[in-house]
């Protein structure tokens, strides 16, 4: 009976197989303690797994596991198979950590009982690879896929079909890593094996061609993509037993390809064929039907058949809502597509309504994703929602809506919630989960993360014939659990409660919270939707900068300004940065003109909206994040710092977190004038003599491959005087000072949570360009890259980079010259990257002062800020930050910093006012010393965060 049941299962006769397996179980259950019951339960569970009933399958697999572990050896291969199957269930339920644990246990048993090379081991490794891919652990996925490939090659030979399947898995890994060359090589190898071993109409061969076609499409090789799509379709249509599902897939993919290359007539024919097949196979209320109708709607809009387009868009939208419910990612995307269509037909009111509905859905979806997934996944998801965000902002440019205050407020509220969202969610979970001594808080945070993971799996899943009621009920249950856990965390954790308050920001709430007599200027770099576009000629216009203005206490009187083309402003900022690249003491006419130009472009348009208010909160975007507004020169040759106090913010909603109670903290920590030339043995001796909280003797983290291994960091004599003076100002009983040989990476990382952290040393930021060490007559606190060019230093699009940008910025501490030249990984190298800073606990640190070069720089990502030291210290928990925007001179920096601390501790100024007054004094010193007010010597430092602590 078991053999017959298996035959029926593999033949697709699931109901008959189900009946037989249940009969087998009933027979064997009359004989207690029979292992065959466990095996039959496992096979029955496979049926439920295949039908998508994961909960029922999990119950049966667990019963099977209990029986087989009891009656067989706990390390029997059958037990490993059941564990593997349970891993599949956990993966499908979004429980990747649990799935990984089950797979690893199954792998361990299989390697013990079957030896290191066996098809079962290769199968488990492939499943592990899928977990790692889904968790964005690409290197781990690559390792297990390679191991599985080697096993199958050794057992089956290099030309076996199973080897080709392994090659496809490895190719998918490289595809996600962005390595298109490796992806293509492996796809071609797999395709060659399939073509050798399989008939031309084999489904596996067709699928390989289909996947390779999609890759060529991505690479822009349209001729090869079209050829492979056509061959895949032809093979599927000519198969002895044609699979209509596969044919519909090929028709859809080829149709999508023709849409991309604007061959709409061909696309329309193919997609109509796919639609008919899908309706025949699946009925007229299926996701594939809804998708086909949406694609056809787009085609008809491009062909000018607007009535047809509207009909298909509305039908598709209605189906998406019926299938997925009203709050699914696919539904929000379809809302945006429909909104774009209405906008093209000048129905802007309807378009705006749909766009705002989509934004409400997206806010929830972003919350799900940012709550648990990796940076890459978060960034990629935000890319997918970027179009809808920019469309929302573009409505400001439409005369029929732009003067409507309610429209302006709705748009601003979307921007306030979205800007810098990844950083905020990282901070929230970083603090609540990892830095709480309260087990109840940690447990609740972990449970919330799991709930978000499950919700994300559900709302981003592609459904075939999912039970609609079950799906919606599960979403509702998870949403209720999520709400309860958030309420619990808000009661238990002040940090979490504050971050929740910030996530619910509106312009009215923000204005009510802002300190009196202040103005928030929130900048956005946006792509402007072309509402006049009718035939796909130019859907998006060049980027522009806009600025929102909110006055304290006046949330109902918000305003906005169009500052003009973003490229023009970025070009001017690039020229400004080039101007300050050298240490020339002159204040030339070119410098004056450049600073005047930036003032005219960026600040002058804001003046009438700002009014007489002199204290400004600035939340920059794009390359504006690299600009100290203080150094802009007005039409009366006055620098803006002479009239205004600027407080920089990552996002405007940060103001809602002001006044939060600071938790326990130590004294202040001051580190400066490191001895860059101490060796390993000297460093190890010092570490042993220092009483640091943790140190395991291992290297803390990796660094960028472009940080030179043979460098010569110059000593900074000014930093010794600086940190000694600051130590005296704060008070020796309230701060600890580490200099010379003791100014080590270990001191910074393991000393504890300081009230204030002051670092006076070299800083660096690498811009993916060769390093050029420069000598001039001014000692500065960093090393130089190539001179900035006349090209725009344009913000990077939000995307996955080949190297983590947080590895390309950092600070330099003791031993960097000696230890970088060795391969010893048992001691830190003295290079502290932003990535390492993320591992610190600065919860309770009121301020971090980075008295070094380039500490405010990093990789600019529109809408997400600067990925560098400023982001790392903020995410680690620091409430405020003082950072530099260029290479700062040693002597002038010492003077400015001493005055800054004197203003705080002797004159009682708040931190931003203290920095402003110190900067104004340094400006006067510069004028007396160099006979001009060149901002190179006084204007690099910017205050970011809460000033009133």
Coordinates of N, CA, C and O in Angstrom, one line a residue, residues 58 62 65 79-80 82-84 86-88 90-91 95-109 124 127-128 131-132 135 137 140 450:
X58 N 2.7 20.5 9.6 CA 3.7 20.6 10.8 C 3.2 19.7 11.9 O 4.1 19.0 12.5
X62 N 5.6 16.6 13.2 CA 6.0 16.6 14.6 C 5.6 15.2 15.2 O 6.4 14.6 16.0
X65 N 8.0 12.7 13.9 CA 9.3 12.9 14.5 C 9.4 12.2 15.9 O 10.3 11.5 16.2
X79 N 14.9 10.1 10.7 CA 14.8 11.3 11.5 C 15.3 12.6 10.9 O 14.7 13.6 10.9
X80 N 16.4 12.4 10.2 CA 17.0 13.6 9.5 C 16.1 14.1 8.4 O 15.9 15.3 8.2
X82 N 12.8 13.8 8.3 CA 11.6 14.5 8.9 C 12.0 15.9 9.4 O 11.3 16.9 9.3
X83 N 13.2 16.0 10.0 CA 13.7 17.3 10.4 C 13.9 18.3 9.3 O 13.5 19.4 9.4
X84 N 14.4 17.7 8.1 CA 14.5 18.5 6.9 C 13.1 19.1 6.5 O 12.9 20.2 6.1
X86 N 10.4 19.5 8.4 CA 10.0 20.5 9.4 C 10.7 21.8 9.1 O 10.1 22.9 9.3
X87 N 11.9 21.7 8.6 CA 12.6 23.0 8.2 C 11.9 23.7 7.1 O 11.8 24.9 7.1
X88 N 11.4 22.9 6.1 CA 10.6 23.4 5.0 C 9.4 24.2 5.5 O 9.1 25.3 5.0
X90 N 8.9 25.5 8.5 CA 9.3 26.7 9.3 C 9.7 27.8 8.3 O 9.4 29.0 8.5
X91 N 10.4 27.5 7.2 CA 10.8 28.5 6.2 C 9.5 29.1 5.6 O 9.5 30.3 5.4
X95 N 9.8 31.5 9.7 CA 10.6 31.3 10.9 C 12.0 30.8 10.4 O 12.4 29.6 10.6
X96 N 12.8 31.7 9.9 CA 14.1 31.3 9.3 C 15.1 30.8 10.3 O 15.8 29.8 10.0
X97 N 15.1 31.4 11.5 CA 16.0 30.9 12.5 C 15.7 29.5 12.9 O 16.6 28.6 13.1
X98 N 14.5 29.2 13.1 CA 14.0 27.8 13.5 C 14.3 26.9 12.3 O 14.8 25.7 12.6
X99 N 14.1 27.3 11.1 CA 14.3 26.4 10.0 C 15.8 26.1 9.8 O 16.2 24.9 9.6
X100 N 16.6 27.1 10.0 CA 18.1 26.9 10.0 C 18.5 25.8 11.0 O 19.3 24.9 10.7
X101 N 18.0 26.0 12.2 CA 18.3 25.0 13.3 C 17.9 23.6 12.9 O 18.7 22.7 13.2
X102 N 16.7 23.4 12.4 CA 16.3 22.1 12.0 C 17.1 21.5 10.9 O 17.5 20.3 10.9
X103 N 17.4 22.4 9.9 CA 18.3 21.9 8.8 C 19.7 21.5 9.2 O 20.2 20.5 8.8
X104 N 20.3 22.3 10.1 CA 21.6 22.0 10.6 C 21.6 20.7 11.4 O 22.5 19.9 11.4
X105 N 20.5 20.4 12.2 CA 20.4 19.2 12.9 C 20.3 18.0 12.0 O 20.9 17.0 12.2
X106 N 19.4 18.2 10.9 CA 19.3 17.1 9.9 C 20.6 16.9 9.2 O 21.0 15.7 8.9
X107 N 21.3 18.0 8.9 CA 22.6 17.8 8.2 C 23.6 17.1 9.1 O 24.3 16.2 8.6
X108 N 23.7 17.4 10.4 CA 24.6 16.7 11.3 C 24.3 15.2 11.4 O 25.2 14.4 11.3
X109 N 23.0 14.9 11.5 CA 22.7 13.4 11.5 C 23.1 12.7 10.2 O 23.6 11.6 10.2
X124 N 19.8 18.8 1.7 CA 19.7 19.7 2.9 C 20.5 20.9 2.7 O 20.1 22.0 3.1
X127 N 18.6 23.3 0.7 CA 17.6 24.0 1.5 C 18.1 25.1 2.4 O 17.5 26.1 2.6
X128 N 19.3 24.8 3.0 CA 20.0 25.8 3.9 C 20.3 27.0 3.0 O 20.2 28.1 3.5
X131 N 17.4 29.3 2.8 CA 17.3 30.1 4.0 C 18.2 31.3 4.0 O 17.9 32.4 4.3
X132 N 19.5 31.0 3.7 CA 20.5 32.1 3.8 C 20.2 33.2 2.7 O 20.4 34.3 2.9
X135 N 17.5 35.3 3.9 CA 18.0 36.2 5.0 C 19.1 37.1 4.6 O 19.7 37.8 5.4
X137 N 22.0 36.4 3.6 CA 23.3 36.0 4.0 C 24.0 35.3 2.8 O 24.1 34.1 2.7
X140 N 27.1 32.9 3.0 CA 26.8 31.6 3.6 C 26.0 30.8 2.6 O 26.2 29.6 2.5
X450 N 9.4 38.5 15.4 CA 8.9 37.3 14.8 C 7.6 37.6 14.1 O 7.3 37.1 13.0

